[in-house]
CSV table of C-alpha atoms in Angstrom, one decimal:
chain,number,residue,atom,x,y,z
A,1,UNK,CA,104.2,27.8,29.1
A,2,UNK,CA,101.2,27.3,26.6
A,3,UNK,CA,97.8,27.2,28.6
A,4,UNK,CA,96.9,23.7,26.6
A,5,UNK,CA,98.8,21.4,24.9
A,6,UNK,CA,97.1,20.0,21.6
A,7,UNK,CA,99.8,19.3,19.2
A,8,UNK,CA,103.1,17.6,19.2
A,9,UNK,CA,104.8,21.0,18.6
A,10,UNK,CA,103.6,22.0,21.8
A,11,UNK,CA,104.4,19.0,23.5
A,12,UNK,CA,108.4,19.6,22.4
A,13,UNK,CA,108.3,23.0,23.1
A,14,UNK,CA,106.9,22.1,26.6
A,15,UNK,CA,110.0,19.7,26.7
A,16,UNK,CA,112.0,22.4,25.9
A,17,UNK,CA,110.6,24.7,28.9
A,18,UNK,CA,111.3,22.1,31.0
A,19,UNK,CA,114.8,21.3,29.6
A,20,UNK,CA,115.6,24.7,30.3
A,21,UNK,CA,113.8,25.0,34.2
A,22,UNK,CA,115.9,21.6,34.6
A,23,UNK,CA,119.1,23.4,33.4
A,24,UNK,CA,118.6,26.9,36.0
A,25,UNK,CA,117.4,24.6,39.1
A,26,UNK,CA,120.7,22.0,38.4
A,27,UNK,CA,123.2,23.4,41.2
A,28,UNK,CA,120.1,22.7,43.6
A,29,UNK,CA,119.6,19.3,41.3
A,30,UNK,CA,122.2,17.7,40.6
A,31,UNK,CA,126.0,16.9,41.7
A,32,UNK,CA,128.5,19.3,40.2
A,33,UNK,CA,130.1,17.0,37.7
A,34,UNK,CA,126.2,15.9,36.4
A,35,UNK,CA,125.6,20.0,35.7
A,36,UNK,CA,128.5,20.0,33.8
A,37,UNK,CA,127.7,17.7,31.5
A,38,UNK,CA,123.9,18.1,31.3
A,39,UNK,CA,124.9,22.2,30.5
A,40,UNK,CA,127.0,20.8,27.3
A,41,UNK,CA,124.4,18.5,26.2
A,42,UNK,CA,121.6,21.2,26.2
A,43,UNK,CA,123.7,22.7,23.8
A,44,UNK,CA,123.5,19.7,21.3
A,45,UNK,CA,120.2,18.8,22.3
A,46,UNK,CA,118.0,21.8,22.4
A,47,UNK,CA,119.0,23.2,18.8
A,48,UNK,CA,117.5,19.7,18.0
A,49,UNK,CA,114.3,19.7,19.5
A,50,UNK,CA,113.8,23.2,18.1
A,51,UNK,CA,114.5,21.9,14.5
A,52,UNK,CA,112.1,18.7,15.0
A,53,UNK,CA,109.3,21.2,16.0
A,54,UNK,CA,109.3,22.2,12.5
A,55,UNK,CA,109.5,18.8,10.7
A,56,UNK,CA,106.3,17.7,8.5
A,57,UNK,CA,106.0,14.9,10.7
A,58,UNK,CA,105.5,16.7,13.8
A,59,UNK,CA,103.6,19.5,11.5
A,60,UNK,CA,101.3,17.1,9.9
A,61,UNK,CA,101.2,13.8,11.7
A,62,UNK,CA,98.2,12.4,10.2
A,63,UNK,CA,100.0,12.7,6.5
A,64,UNK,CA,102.7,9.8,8.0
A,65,UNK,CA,101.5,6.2,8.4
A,66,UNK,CA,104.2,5.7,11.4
A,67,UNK,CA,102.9,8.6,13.2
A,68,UNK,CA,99.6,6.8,13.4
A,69,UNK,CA,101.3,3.5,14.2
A,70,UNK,CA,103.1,4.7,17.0
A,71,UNK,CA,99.8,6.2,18.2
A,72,UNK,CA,100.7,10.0,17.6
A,73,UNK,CA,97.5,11.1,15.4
A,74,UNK,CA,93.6,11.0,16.8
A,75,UNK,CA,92.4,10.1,20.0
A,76,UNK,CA,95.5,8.0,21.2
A,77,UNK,CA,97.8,11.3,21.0
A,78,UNK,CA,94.8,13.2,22.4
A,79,UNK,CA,94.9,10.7,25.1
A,80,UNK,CA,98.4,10.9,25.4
A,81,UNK,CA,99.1,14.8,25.3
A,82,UNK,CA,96.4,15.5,27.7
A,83,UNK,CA,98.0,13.1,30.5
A,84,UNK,CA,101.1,15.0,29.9
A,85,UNK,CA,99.6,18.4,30.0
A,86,UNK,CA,97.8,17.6,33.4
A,87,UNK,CA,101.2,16.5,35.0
A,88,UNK,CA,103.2,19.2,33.2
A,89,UNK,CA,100.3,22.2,34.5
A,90,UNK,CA,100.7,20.4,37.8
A,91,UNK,CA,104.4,20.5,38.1
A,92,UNK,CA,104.4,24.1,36.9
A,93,UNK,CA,101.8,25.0,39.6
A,94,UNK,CA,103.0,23.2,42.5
A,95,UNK,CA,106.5,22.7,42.0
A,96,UNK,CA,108.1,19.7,44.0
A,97,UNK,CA,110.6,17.0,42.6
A,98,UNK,CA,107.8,14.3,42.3
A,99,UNK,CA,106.2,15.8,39.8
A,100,UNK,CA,108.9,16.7,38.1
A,101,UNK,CA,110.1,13.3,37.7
A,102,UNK,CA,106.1,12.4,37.2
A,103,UNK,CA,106.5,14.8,33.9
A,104,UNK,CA,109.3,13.8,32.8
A,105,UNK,CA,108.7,10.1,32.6
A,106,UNK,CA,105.5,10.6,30.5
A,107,UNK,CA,107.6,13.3,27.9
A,108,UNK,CA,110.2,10.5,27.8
A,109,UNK,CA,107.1,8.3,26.9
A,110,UNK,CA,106.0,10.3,24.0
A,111,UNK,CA,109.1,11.0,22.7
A,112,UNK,CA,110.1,7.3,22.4
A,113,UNK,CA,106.8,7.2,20.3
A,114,UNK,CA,108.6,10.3,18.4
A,115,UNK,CA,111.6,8.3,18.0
A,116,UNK,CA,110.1,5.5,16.5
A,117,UNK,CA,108.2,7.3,13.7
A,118,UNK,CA,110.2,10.1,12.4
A,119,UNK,CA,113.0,9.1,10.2
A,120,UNK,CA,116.7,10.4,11.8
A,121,UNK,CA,115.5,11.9,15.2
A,122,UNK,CA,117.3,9.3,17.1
A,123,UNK,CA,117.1,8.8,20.8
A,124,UNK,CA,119.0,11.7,22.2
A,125,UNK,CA,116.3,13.8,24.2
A,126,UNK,CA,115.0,10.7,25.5
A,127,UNK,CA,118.0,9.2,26.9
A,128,UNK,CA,118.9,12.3,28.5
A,129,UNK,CA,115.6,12.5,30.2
A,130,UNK,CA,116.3,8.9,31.1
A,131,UNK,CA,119.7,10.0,32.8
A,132,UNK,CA,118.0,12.8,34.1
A,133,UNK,CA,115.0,10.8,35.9
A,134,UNK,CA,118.1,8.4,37.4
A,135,UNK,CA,119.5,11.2,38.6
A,136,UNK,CA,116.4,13.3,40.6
A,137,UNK,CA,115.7,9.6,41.3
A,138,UNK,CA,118.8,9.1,43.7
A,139,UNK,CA,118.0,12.3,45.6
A,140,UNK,CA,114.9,11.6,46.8
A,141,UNK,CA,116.4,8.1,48.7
């Protein structure tokens, strides 16, 4: 887990940490069927997350014009990266299934800003996080 989260590399590989926590805590998570599934689509998804860390638009935001339209250069990502670094800190310090979902809702956030700037990365991680946050979602009721 880095100590501070100042770039968008970090903020996948963050995603990623959490992907994988997600993944070992699923039999306590998730019905059986749901583990299943979310097991096979790490496979697909995480090999993708790890090749979007190293795309020039996640390298270099500032040298994209979408990146700064979707508000992931300068103060709004600063904004943005330090919200989720406080919840992620706080969900690696305290635990609890509220603020994992708290976490996860804001990564989902960023990476629909992700999604909308950087030419072929498609929705996947965040619709999976969507499915995931439905899922946590029905156990707390």
């Amino acid at each position: 887990m880095p100590e501070k989260i100042e770039n968008l590399e970090e903020f996948l590989m963050a995603i990623i940490w959490l992907l994988k926590i997600i993944e070992k805590s699923s039999s306590l998570l998730f019905r059986s069927n749901f583990r299943t599934n979310y097991s096979h689509s790490l496979e697909e998804v995480l090999p993708r997350l790890d090749k979007l860390k190293r795309d020039d638009h996640i390298q270099f935001p500032t040298d994209f014009e979408a990146m700064s339209e979707s508000g992931l250069t300068g103060n709004q990502l600063d904004l943005k990266l330090e919200s989720f670094e406080y919840s992620y800190i706080e969900f690696h310090e305290e635990g609890g299934l509220e603020n994992l979902i708290v976490v996860l809702e804001k990564g989902q956030f960023l990476l629909n800003n992700i999604t909308s700037a950087v030419p072929g990365f498609g929705s996947f991680a965040q619709e999976l996080i969507d499915f995931i946050i439905k899922e946590l979602k029905q156990r707390q009721i």
